[in-house]
Coordinates of C-alpha atoms in Angstrom, one line a residue:
H1 CA -182.2 -126.3 90.0
H2 CA -184.4 -123.3 90.4
H3 CA -182.5 -120.7 92.4
P4 CA -184.7 -118.1 94.1
P5 CA -184.0 -114.4 92.8
R6 CA -181.0 -112.9 94.8
K7 CA -182.0 -109.8 96.6
P8 CA -179.9 -106.7 95.5
S9 CA -177.3 -105.5 98.0
K10 CA -177.6 -102.2 99.9
G11 CA -174.9 -100.8 97.7
Y12 CA -177.2 -101.4 94.6
Y13 CA -180.0 -99.2 96.5
L14 CA -177.4 -96.5 97.3
I15 CA -176.4 -96.1 93.7
F16 CA -179.9 -94.9 92.7
A17 CA -180.7 -93.4 96.2
C18 CA -177.8 -90.8 96.1
P19 CA -178.8 -89.0 92.7
I20 CA -182.4 -89.1 93.7
M21 CA -181.7 -87.4 97.0
C22 CA -179.3 -84.9 95.4
A23 CA -182.0 -84.1 92.7
M24 CA -184.8 -83.7 95.5
G25 CA -182.4 -81.4 97.4
I26 CA -181.8 -79.2 94.4
L27 CA -185.5 -79.1 93.5
S28 CA -186.4 -78.1 97.1
L29 CA -184.0 -75.2 96.9
V30 CA -185.3 -74.2 93.5
I31 CA -188.8 -74.2 95.0
L32 CA -187.7 -72.2 98.0
A33 CA -185.9 -69.7 95.7
I34 CA -189.0 -69.4 93.5
F35 CA -191.4 -68.9 96.4
A36 CA -189.0 -66.7 98.6
P37 CA -190.8 -63.8 99.9
E38 CA -189.8 -60.6 98.0
N39 CA -187.1 -58.6 100.0
G40 CA -185.7 -55.9 97.8
E41 CA -183.0 -55.0 100.2
C42 CA -181.4 -58.5 99.7
R43 CA -180.9 -57.8 95.9
M44 CA -179.5 -54.4 96.3
N45 CA -175.8 -53.5 96.4
V46 CA -174.2 -51.0 98.7
P47 CA -175.0 -47.7 96.7
Q48 CA -178.6 -48.8 96.2
T49 CA -179.1 -49.5 99.9
I50 CA -177.7 -46.1 100.7
R51 CA -179.9 -44.3 98.2
R52 CA -182.8 -46.3 99.5
W53 CA -182.5 -44.5 103.0
G54 CA -182.2 -41.1 101.3
Y55 CA -178.5 -40.4 101.9
P56 CA -175.8 -39.3 99.1
V57 CA -173.5 -41.9 98.0
E58 CA -170.3 -42.0 95.8
T59 CA -168.5 -45.0 94.4
H60 CA -164.6 -44.9 93.9
N61 CA -162.5 -47.5 92.4
V62 CA -159.0 -47.8 93.8
V63 CA -156.2 -49.6 92.0
T64 CA -153.6 -51.2 94.6
E65 CA -149.8 -51.2 93.4
D66 CA -150.2 -54.8 92.5
G67 CA -153.2 -54.3 90.3
Y68 CA -156.3 -55.2 92.3
V69 CA -159.3 -52.9 91.9
L70 CA -161.1 -52.3 94.9
Q71 CA -164.5 -50.4 95.2
M72 CA -164.8 -47.8 98.0
H73 CA -168.3 -46.5 99.1
R74 CA -168.7 -42.9 100.3
I75 CA -171.4 -41.2 102.2
P76 CA -170.1 -37.7 102.0
H77 CA -172.5 -36.1 104.6
G78 CA -175.5 -37.0 106.5
K79 CA -179.2 -36.1 105.7
K80 CA -178.9 -32.8 107.1
G81 CA -175.8 -30.4 107.0
G82 CA -175.5 -30.5 103.2
E83 CA -172.3 -30.1 101.3
S84 CA -171.2 -26.8 102.6
N85 CA -167.9 -26.6 104.2
S86 CA -166.6 -30.0 103.7
S87 CA -163.2 -29.1 105.1
C88 CA -164.7 -29.2 108.5
R89 CA -165.7 -32.8 108.2
P90 CA -163.6 -35.5 109.8
V91 CA -163.0 -38.4 107.6
I92 CA -163.8 -41.7 109.0
L93 CA -162.8 -45.1 107.4
L94 CA -164.8 -48.3 108.0
Q95 CA -163.2 -51.6 107.4
H96 CA -165.1 -54.8 107.5
G97 CA -164.0 -58.2 108.6
L98 CA -163.3 -61.7 107.1
E99 CA -165.5 -62.9 104.3
M100 CA -167.5 -59.5 104.9
D101 CA -167.6 -56.4 102.7
S102 CA -168.7 -52.6 103.0
S103 CA -172.5 -53.6 103.3
N104 CA -171.9 -54.5 107.1
W105 CA -172.1 -50.8 107.8
V106 CA -175.3 -50.2 106.3
D107 CA -177.1 -53.4 106.7
N108 CA -179.3 -52.0 109.6
P109 CA -181.8 -49.0 109.6
P110 CA -180.0 -45.4 109.7
D111 CA -180.5 -45.0 113.5
Q112 CA -178.5 -48.3 114.1
A113 CA -176.2 -48.8 111.3
A114 CA -172.6 -47.2 111.4
G115 CA -172.5 -45.6 108.1
Y116 CA -175.6 -43.4 108.5
V117 CA -174.8 -42.9 112.2
F118 CA -171.3 -41.4 111.5
A119 CA -172.6 -39.4 108.6
D120 CA -175.5 -37.8 110.6
A121 CA -172.9 -37.1 113.3
G122 CA -171.0 -34.7 110.6
F123 CA -168.3 -37.0 109.4
D124 CA -167.3 -37.9 105.8
V125 CA -167.8 -41.6 105.8
W126 CA -165.6 -44.1 103.5
M127 CA -166.2 -47.8 103.6
G128 CA -163.4 -49.7 102.2
N129 CA -163.3 -53.5 100.7
V130 CA -160.5 -55.7 100.2
R131 CA -159.3 -58.1 97.4
G132 CA -161.4 -61.0 96.9
N133 CA -164.6 -60.0 98.1
K134 CA -167.9 -58.9 96.1
Y135 CA -166.4 -55.3 95.7
G136 CA -162.7 -56.4 95.1
R137 CA -162.9 -59.2 92.2
K138 CA -161.4 -57.1 89.4
H139 CA -157.6 -57.1 88.5
I140 CA -156.0 -55.0 85.6
R141 CA -154.4 -58.5 84.5
H142 CA -155.8 -61.4 86.2
D143 CA -159.5 -62.8 86.0
S144 CA -160.9 -63.6 89.3
G145 CA -163.0 -66.4 87.8
M146 CA -160.3 -68.2 85.6
D147 CA -157.0 -67.2 86.8
A148 CA -155.5 -68.8 90.2
K149 CA -152.9 -66.2 90.4
F150 CA -155.6 -63.8 91.5
W151 CA -156.2 -65.7 94.4
K152 CA -152.6 -65.8 95.6
F153 CA -153.0 -63.7 98.7
S154 CA -153.8 -63.6 102.5
W155 CA -154.6 -60.7 104.9
Q156 CA -150.9 -59.8 104.9
D157 CA -151.4 -58.4 101.2
M158 CA -154.6 -56.6 102.4
A159 CA -152.4 -55.0 105.1
D160 CA -149.5 -54.2 102.8
R161 CA -151.3 -53.2 99.6
D162 CA -155.1 -52.7 100.1
L163 CA -155.0 -50.7 103.2
P164 CA -152.4 -47.9 102.1
A165 CA -154.4 -47.6 98.7
L166 CA -157.8 -47.0 100.5
V167 CA -156.4 -44.7 103.1
N168 CA -154.7 -42.7 100.4
R169 CA -158.0 -42.4 98.3
A170 CA -160.1 -41.2 101.1
L171 CA -157.4 -38.6 101.9
K172 CA -157.0 -37.5 98.4
E173 CA -160.7 -37.0 97.7
S174 CA -161.4 -35.2 100.9
G175 CA -158.3 -32.9 100.9
M176 CA -157.4 -34.0 104.5
D177 CA -154.2 -35.1 105.7
S178 CA -155.2 -37.8 108.2
L179 CA -158.5 -39.8 109.0
H180 CA -160.0 -41.7 111.8
Y181 CA -160.2 -45.6 111.3
V182 CA -162.7 -48.2 112.6
G183 CA -161.8 -51.8 111.8
H184 CA -164.0 -54.9 112.7
S185 CA -162.3 -58.1 113.2
Q186 CA -159.8 -58.7 110.2
G187 CA -160.3 -55.0 109.4
S188 CA -158.4 -54.5 112.8
L189 CA -155.8 -57.0 112.3
I190 CA -154.7 -55.5 109.0
M191 CA -154.3 -52.0 110.4
F192 CA -152.3 -53.3 113.4
A193 CA -150.2 -55.3 111.2
R194 CA -149.4 -52.4 108.8
L195 CA -149.0 -49.7 111.5
S196 CA -146.3 -51.9 113.0
E197 CA -144.2 -51.4 109.9
D198 CA -145.5 -48.4 108.0
K199 CA -144.1 -44.9 109.2
K200 CA -146.1 -43.0 106.6
L201 CA -149.5 -44.6 107.5
K202 CA -148.8 -43.7 111.2
K203 CA -149.1 -39.9 110.3
Q204 CA -152.2 -40.6 108.4
I205 CA -154.2 -42.1 111.2
S206 CA -155.5 -39.8 113.9
S207 CA -157.2 -42.4 115.7
F208 CA -157.8 -46.3 115.5
H209 CA -161.0 -47.8 117.0
A210 CA -160.6 -51.7 117.0
L211 CA -163.9 -53.5 117.1
A212 CA -163.5 -57.2 118.1
P213 CA -159.9 -57.0 116.9
A214 CA -159.0 -60.6 115.7
V215 CA -155.5 -60.1 116.1
Y216 CA -154.7 -63.2 118.2
V217 CA -157.0 -66.3 117.9
A218 CA -155.4 -68.9 119.9
N219 CA -158.7 -69.3 121.9
I220 CA -161.1 -69.5 119.2
K221 CA -164.4 -71.4 120.0
G222 CA -167.7 -72.4 118.2
L223 CA -167.9 -73.5 114.7
F224 CA -164.6 -72.6 113.4
A225 CA -162.8 -74.4 116.4
R226 CA -164.5 -77.7 115.1
F227 CA -163.0 -77.4 111.6
Q228 CA -159.5 -78.2 112.9
W229 CA -159.5 -81.5 110.9
A230 CA -160.0 -79.5 107.6
I231 CA -156.8 -77.7 108.1
P232 CA -154.5 -80.4 106.0
M233 CA -157.1 -80.4 103.2
L234 CA -157.0 -76.5 103.3
R235 CA -153.2 -76.5 102.9
W236 CA -153.3 -79.0 100.1
W237 CA -156.1 -77.0 98.2
N238 CA -153.9 -73.8 98.6
S239 CA -150.8 -75.6 97.2
H240 CA -152.3 -77.6 94.4
S241 CA -155.7 -76.4 93.4
T242 CA -156.0 -74.4 90.3
I243 CA -159.0 -72.6 92.0
G244 CA -157.9 -70.3 94.7
E245 CA -161.3 -69.1 95.8
L246 CA -162.4 -70.6 99.3
V247 CA -166.1 -71.1 98.4
P248 CA -167.9 -70.2 95.1
V249 CA -169.6 -67.4 96.5
S250 CA -172.4 -66.8 94.2
L251 CA -173.5 -70.5 94.8
F252 CA -173.6 -70.0 98.6
R253 CA -175.4 -66.7 98.3
L254 CA -178.1 -68.1 96.1
V255 CA -178.9 -71.0 98.4
S256 CA -178.5 -69.2 101.8
A257 CA -180.6 -66.1 100.7
S258 CA -183.2 -68.5 99.2
I259 CA -183.6 -70.4 102.3
C260 CA -183.2 -67.6 104.8
A261 CA -185.7 -65.4 103.2
H262 CA -188.4 -67.7 104.6
T263 CA -189.6 -66.6 107.9
F264 CA -189.7 -70.3 109.3
S265 CA -185.9 -70.5 108.7
F266 CA -185.0 -67.3 110.6
G267 CA -184.2 -69.4 113.7
I268 CA -182.2 -72.0 111.9
C269 CA -180.2 -69.4 109.7
S270 CA -179.4 -67.1 112.9
S271 CA -178.3 -70.1 114.8
I272 CA -175.6 -70.7 112.4
L273 CA -174.3 -67.1 112.7
F274 CA -174.4 -67.7 116.5
Q275 CA -172.5 -70.7 116.1
V276 CA -169.6 -68.6 114.5
A277 CA -170.0 -65.5 116.5
G278 CA -170.9 -66.5 119.9
P279 CA -174.1 -67.3 121.9
Q280 CA -177.5 -65.9 120.7
S281 CA -177.6 -62.3 121.2
Q282 CA -180.3 -60.2 122.7
Y283 CA -179.2 -57.5 120.2
Y284 CA -179.8 -59.3 117.3
N285 CA -182.9 -58.2 115.0
E286 CA -184.1 -61.7 113.6
T287 CA -186.2 -60.0 110.9
R288 CA -182.9 -58.8 109.3
T289 CA -181.6 -62.3 108.9
P290 CA -182.2 -62.3 105.0
V291 CA -180.3 -59.2 104.5
Y292 CA -177.3 -60.4 106.6
F293 CA -177.3 -63.7 104.8
S294 CA -177.4 -62.0 101.4
H295 CA -174.1 -60.4 102.5
V296 CA -172.1 -62.8 104.3
L297 CA -169.4 -64.9 102.8
S298 CA -168.5 -62.1 100.4
G299 CA -165.4 -64.0 99.3
T300 CA -161.8 -64.7 100.2
S301 CA -159.0 -66.7 99.0
A302 CA -158.1 -70.3 100.3
R303 CA -154.6 -68.8 101.1
N304 CA -156.1 -66.3 103.5
V305 CA -158.0 -68.9 105.4
V306 CA -154.9 -71.0 105.7
H307 CA -153.1 -68.0 107.2
W308 CA -155.8 -67.6 109.9
T309 CA -155.5 -71.5 110.6
Q310 CA -151.6 -70.8 111.1
M311 CA -152.4 -68.2 113.6
V312 CA -154.5 -70.6 115.5
I313 CA -152.0 -73.5 115.3
D314 CA -148.9 -71.2 116.1
Q315 CA -150.8 -69.3 118.9
A316 CA -149.0 -66.4 117.3
T317 CA -149.4 -63.6 114.6
R318 CA -146.7 -63.9 112.0
K319 CA -146.5 -63.5 108.3
F320 CA -147.7 -66.0 106.0
D321 CA -145.7 -69.4 106.2
F322 CA -145.3 -70.7 102.5
G323 CA -144.6 -74.2 104.1
S324 CA -141.1 -74.5 102.6
R325 CA -137.8 -73.1 104.2
K326 CA -136.8 -72.1 100.6
K327 CA -139.8 -70.0 99.9
N328 CA -139.8 -68.3 103.3
M329 CA -136.2 -67.6 102.7
A330 CA -137.0 -65.9 99.5
A331 CA -139.9 -63.8 100.9
Y332 CA -138.5 -62.9 104.4
K333 CA -134.8 -63.7 104.5
S334 CA -135.6 -66.1 107.2
P335 CA -136.7 -69.8 107.4
T336 CA -139.5 -69.0 109.4
P337 CA -141.9 -66.1 109.0
P338 CA -141.3 -63.1 111.3
I339 CA -143.8 -62.4 114.0
Y340 CA -145.4 -58.9 114.0
D341 CA -144.1 -56.5 116.6
F342 CA -147.4 -54.5 117.7
S343 CA -145.4 -52.6 120.4
K344 CA -144.3 -50.4 117.3
V345 CA -147.9 -49.2 116.8
T346 CA -147.9 -45.5 118.1
V347 CA -151.3 -44.3 116.9
P348 CA -153.9 -43.9 119.6
V349 CA -155.9 -47.1 119.7
H350 CA -159.4 -47.6 121.3
I351 CA -160.3 -51.3 121.9
Y352 CA -163.9 -52.6 122.0
W353 CA -164.4 -56.5 122.6
G354 CA -167.2 -58.7 123.7
A355 CA -167.0 -61.3 126.7
K356 CA -169.3 -63.6 124.6
D357 CA -167.2 -63.4 121.3
W358 CA -166.1 -66.7 120.1
L359 CA -163.8 -65.6 117.6
V360 CA -162.0 -63.3 119.7
S361 CA -161.9 -64.3 123.2
D362 CA -161.4 -62.2 126.3
E363 CA -158.1 -64.0 126.9
D364 CA -156.7 -63.2 123.5
I365 CA -157.4 -59.3 124.1
E366 CA -156.5 -59.1 127.7
R367 CA -153.6 -61.4 127.9
R368 CA -152.1 -61.1 124.5
L369 CA -153.2 -58.0 122.4
I370 CA -153.0 -55.5 125.2
P371 CA -149.8 -56.5 126.6
A372 CA -148.3 -56.8 123.1
L373 CA -149.2 -53.1 122.4
N374 CA -147.2 -50.0 123.8
G375 CA -149.2 -49.2 126.8
T376 CA -149.0 -45.4 126.1
T377 CA -150.9 -45.7 122.9
I378 CA -154.2 -47.5 124.3
G379 CA -156.7 -44.7 124.4
S380 CA -159.7 -46.7 125.9
R381 CA -160.7 -50.2 126.5
R382 CA -164.5 -51.0 126.5
K383 CA -165.5 -54.6 127.2
F384 CA -169.1 -55.6 126.7
S385 CA -170.2 -58.4 128.9
D386 CA -173.1 -59.7 126.6
Y387 CA -171.7 -58.8 122.9
N388 CA -170.8 -61.5 120.5
H389 CA -168.6 -61.0 117.4
F390 CA -171.3 -59.5 115.1
D391 CA -172.9 -57.2 117.7
F392 CA -170.4 -54.6 116.8
V393 CA -171.8 -54.3 113.3
W394 CA -175.3 -55.7 113.5
G395 CA -176.3 -55.1 117.2
T396 CA -179.5 -53.0 117.8
T397 CA -177.6 -51.2 120.5
A398 CA -174.1 -50.6 118.8
A399 CA -175.1 -47.0 118.0
R400 CA -175.4 -46.2 121.7
D401 CA -172.6 -48.5 123.0
V402 CA -170.0 -48.4 120.4
Y403 CA -170.5 -45.6 117.8
S404 CA -171.4 -42.8 120.3
P405 CA -168.1 -43.2 122.3
I406 CA -166.2 -43.3 118.9
I407 CA -167.9 -40.1 117.7
Y408 CA -167.0 -38.6 121.3
D409 CA -163.3 -39.5 120.9
V410 CA -163.1 -38.3 117.4
K411 CA -164.7 -34.9 118.2
E412 CA -162.2 -34.6 121.2
V413 CA -159.3 -35.2 118.8
E414 CA -160.9 -32.8 116.2
A415 CA -161.6 -29.9 118.6
E416 CA -158.3 -28.5 118.3
R417 CA -158.3 -28.6 114.5
L418 CA -161.7 -26.9 114.4
K419 CA -160.5 -24.0 116.6
S420 CA -157.8 -23.0 114.0
S421 CA -159.9 -23.4 111.0
T422 CA -162.5 -21.2 109.4
C423 CA -165.3 -23.8 110.1
T424 CA -168.8 -22.1 110.3
I425 CA -170.8 -25.4 110.4
G426 CA -168.6 -27.3 113.0
L427 CA -169.9 -30.6 114.2
P428 CA -173.4 -31.3 115.2

């Protein structure tokens, strides 16, 4: 009998279709990368960016007590005012958020970016970085590329070890005994966590300005809220994987910077940011999209993200849960990780938040953070009805709405010190 030829099954075509589709995807990315418009800023590191605008810059390598090498970037003074009488310059330390780095503070032009605005206001500006990001990938013993031990950390370790090291270096180099601290998102969380336990640090912080402080994240919305299904996978990854980094950052940056450099993709790329940060902002300068995308996802550990998910699930802010009674007992002498007591923070705190922020909700600030603090320490509360999470660092009006009040508050604190010193320059 002559049988008609059998038609191949759908699976047969799929076997060939997948590699072809993948190859086409990779090819299109390569083409996009080759023909990406030249944007020098996207390829610059922080010191190069600062020099490009004509400001002085220093790089300081700080070693934490457990061996991580963190790069700090300093703008010692503004364009005018020079180096004379540096003892009159208040020291201000700017600390970035999750998956970010010190570039946040210099991503915009000088009239908008915090790093330059504070330098021109007469401050000695220091910008910190934490373990695991682009400027915190070295260790005196472990290799961030090969050694999973490098990645065994969460924000708790940044609070306990990175923060004191950054503060101590800024004070040592400047010759001052205290500084003013500005934290965005995770940058605020680590300072709240550390101040609740560290008596020495309390004396070193003259004022603390918390921008969109991600201290409680029970009411998170947007893209991150939709990733609840991935939590068990993340926990498994953290416990079993020999790779401790969350995302291979260099690969992500290459892809995102290649795609987002094209004008036609500005809308798509910025809408991804808004899915995370909150609805589209009128203060977002779309033409800066390639610069922002070449700096986001600066690197962190899987364990850090697991710690963040624990905060969402527990509806509380406690130390890292190792997932076993035995390990928690060893670390904390308690079967469950202790909750941070923020009523022990005694430094003057100024809180800034946005009603359109999807990561740090109104409710988490007003019903959780503010009541958790000791009321006497809250200096000012500034709520912006139309700010999302990133407007505090990238917004075109942040200099007017956020940095100007900070400058005013810092000058109030510094006025007494300036009276008693031999300052000739004073503050502009």
